[in-house]
Amino acid sequence: DGGITQSPKYLFRKEGQNVTLSCEQNLNHDAMYWYRQDPGQGLRLIYYSQIVNDFQKGDIAEGYSVSREKKESFPLTVTSAQKNPTAFYLCATDGAMNQPQHFGDGTRLSIL
Amino acid sequence: AQSVTQLDSQVPVFEEAPVELRCNYSSSVSVYLFWYVQYPNQGLQLLLKYLSGSTLVKGINGFEAEFNKSQTSFHLRKPSVHISDTAEYFCAVSDVNFNKFYFGSGTKLNVKP
């Protein structure tokens, strides 16, 4: 069954710690995206990747890093430089221009 | 750059009543338009999309939306809502030249019995 898998569903971070959120897809889509969702603010783009080994900063990239070593995988690292990391993180993919984005079920990150 | 405005952050409505969720956008280029629904602690699911052609678009779960180019709007409607429609709804636009999405801030639809 094709889809996007985000793990873990819930994640807790200690002060000064880096954490990595996983996003895996088997839709054979070229483009992958990471969004941050905060209450009342909609979705804000963190990073996106159109092809393997290439990615671009979105609107709120500070304090985050990504890699795209495989087409299927686009992990997001929330670094200690991100001072307000508590949010719901969504990974999305799309296959071509004019096609809608497909979303994973999200990871909720909280601070201990 | 594009922007999307959802004027209503919350919309309460009684079951079986009609509902309209408003979405306005601004863009200097042609856009594609989408509505998504999000249930608690889940990702976004596509309700419907407008790419071209007929300005009235029908989607899943009985929802429809109408593209109005002169008013730069893409309002979502349903003639009779159910309790199960309680969720948050997001309007989104993407530039036809570059597949970057812009999302509205969301509208929480609360259907009461």
PDB file of C-alpha atoms in Angstrom, chain A residues 9-10 33 35 37 39-43 45 48 50 57-59 88 90 94-106 108, chain B residues 9 32 34 36 38-46 48-49 51 88 90 94-106 108:
ATOM      1  CA  LYS A   9       4.432   9.693  16.245  1.00  0.00           C
ATOM      2  CA  TYR A  10       5.475  11.391  19.516  1.00  0.00           C
ATOM      3  CA  TYR A  33       8.727  18.646   1.992  1.00  0.00           C
ATOM      4  CA  TYR A  35       6.272  21.611   7.352  1.00  0.00           C
ATOM      5  CA  GLN A  37       2.304  23.320  12.192  1.00  0.00           C
ATOM      6  CA  PRO A  39      -2.047  26.268  16.392  1.00  0.00           C
ATOM      7  CA  GLY A  40      -3.692  29.037  14.384  1.00  0.00           C
ATOM      8  CA  GLN A  41      -0.737  29.458  12.027  1.00  0.00           C
ATOM      9  CA  GLY A  42      -1.354  26.872   9.368  1.00  0.00           C
ATOM     10  CA  LEU A  43       1.625  25.107   7.819  1.00  0.00           C
ATOM     11  CA  LEU A  45       7.631  25.289   5.073  1.00  0.00           C
ATOM     12  CA  TYR A  48      12.086  20.914   0.591  1.00  0.00           C
ATOM     13  CA  GLN A  50      13.058  18.293  -5.535  1.00  0.00           C
ATOM     14  CA  LYS A  57      15.521  26.174   2.646  1.00  0.00           C
ATOM     15  CA  GLY A  58      11.901  27.067   3.146  1.00  0.00           C
ATOM     16  CA  ASP A  59      10.502  29.980   5.108  1.00  0.00           C
ATOM     17  CA  PHE A  88       3.477  19.189  14.977  1.00  0.00           C
ATOM     18  CA  LEU A  90       4.369  17.102   8.757  1.00  0.00           C
ATOM     19  CA  ASP A  94       4.338  15.293  -4.653  1.00  0.00           C
ATOM     20  CA  GLY A  95       5.014  13.629  -7.960  1.00  0.00           C
ATOM     21  CA  ALA A  96       4.741  16.420 -10.509  1.00  0.00           C
ATOM     22  CA  MET A  97       3.645  19.932 -11.252  1.00  0.00           C
ATOM     23  CA  ASN A  98      -0.085  20.557 -10.693  1.00  0.00           C
ATOM     24  CA  GLN A  99      -0.396  17.517  -8.478  1.00  0.00           C
ATOM     25  CA  PRO A 100      -1.543  17.822  -4.865  1.00  0.00           C
ATOM     26  CA  GLN A 101       0.781  17.120  -2.018  1.00  0.00           C
ATOM     27  CA  HIS A 102       0.378  13.898  -0.037  1.00  0.00           C
ATOM     28  CA  PHE A 103       0.955  14.007   3.707  1.00  0.00           C
ATOM     29  CA  GLY A 104       2.199  11.674   6.392  1.00  0.00           C
ATOM     30  CA  ASP A 105       0.442  11.417   9.761  1.00  0.00           C
ATOM     31  CA  GLY A 106       2.891  13.739  11.478  1.00  0.00           C
ATOM     32  CA  ARG A 108       4.431  15.722  17.583  1.00  0.00           C
TER      33      ARG A 108
ATOM     34  CA  SER B   9     -10.661  30.590  12.381  1.00  0.00           C
ATOM     35  CA  TYR B  32      -3.786  25.831  -8.682  1.00  0.00           C
ATOM     36  CA  PHE B  34      -6.720  22.937  -3.121  1.00  0.00           C
ATOM     37  CA  TYR B  36      -7.453  19.753   2.600  1.00  0.00           C
ATOM     38  CA  GLN B  38      -7.150  17.454   8.941  1.00  0.00           C
ATOM     39  CA  TYR B  39      -8.513  15.315  11.776  1.00  0.00           C
ATOM     40  CA  PRO B  40      -6.831  15.550  15.208  1.00  0.00           C
ATOM     41  CA  ASN B  41      -3.244  14.278  15.311  1.00  0.00           C
ATOM     42  CA  GLN B  42      -3.312  13.264  11.668  1.00  0.00           C
ATOM     43  CA  GLY B  43      -1.888  14.542   8.417  1.00  0.00           C
ATOM     44  CA  LEU B  44      -3.805  16.450   5.761  1.00  0.00           C
ATOM     45  CA  GLN B  45      -6.115  14.674   3.331  1.00  0.00           C
ATOM     46  CA  LEU B  46      -7.034  16.159  -0.035  1.00  0.00           C
ATOM     47  CA  LEU B  48     -10.653  18.643  -3.831  1.00  0.00           C
ATOM     48  CA  LYS B  49      -8.537  20.574  -6.288  1.00  0.00           C
ATOM     49  CA  LEU B  51      -6.446  23.023 -11.881  1.00  0.00           C
ATOM     50  CA  GLU B  88      -9.827  21.586  10.548  1.00  0.00           C
ATOM     51  CA  PHE B  90      -6.993  24.206   5.017  1.00  0.00           C
ATOM     52  CA  SER B  94       0.451  26.567  -5.697  1.00  0.00           C
ATOM     53  CA  ASP B  95       2.111  28.534  -8.444  1.00  0.00           C
ATOM     54  CA  VAL B  96       1.583  26.919 -11.865  1.00  0.00           C
ATOM     55  CA  ASN B  97       5.236  27.603 -12.661  1.00  0.00           C
ATOM     56  CA  PHE B  98       6.741  26.242  -9.464  1.00  0.00           C
ATOM     57  CA  ASN B  99       5.260  23.580  -7.265  1.00  0.00           C
ATOM     58  CA  LYS B 100       5.533  25.397  -3.951  1.00  0.00           C
ATOM     59  CA  PHE B 101       2.431  25.343  -1.783  1.00  0.00           C
ATOM     60  CA  TYR B 102       1.098  28.147   0.376  1.00  0.00           C
ATOM     61  CA  PHE B 103      -1.408  27.230   3.088  1.00  0.00           C
ATOM     62  CA  GLY B 104      -4.015  29.279   4.871  1.00  0.00           C
ATOM     63  CA  SER B 105      -4.128  29.357   8.661  1.00  0.00           C
ATOM     64  CA  GLY B 106      -6.998  26.879   8.771  1.00  0.00           C
ATOM     65  CA  LYS B 108     -11.960  24.650  12.496  1.00  0.00           C
TER      66      LYS B 108
END
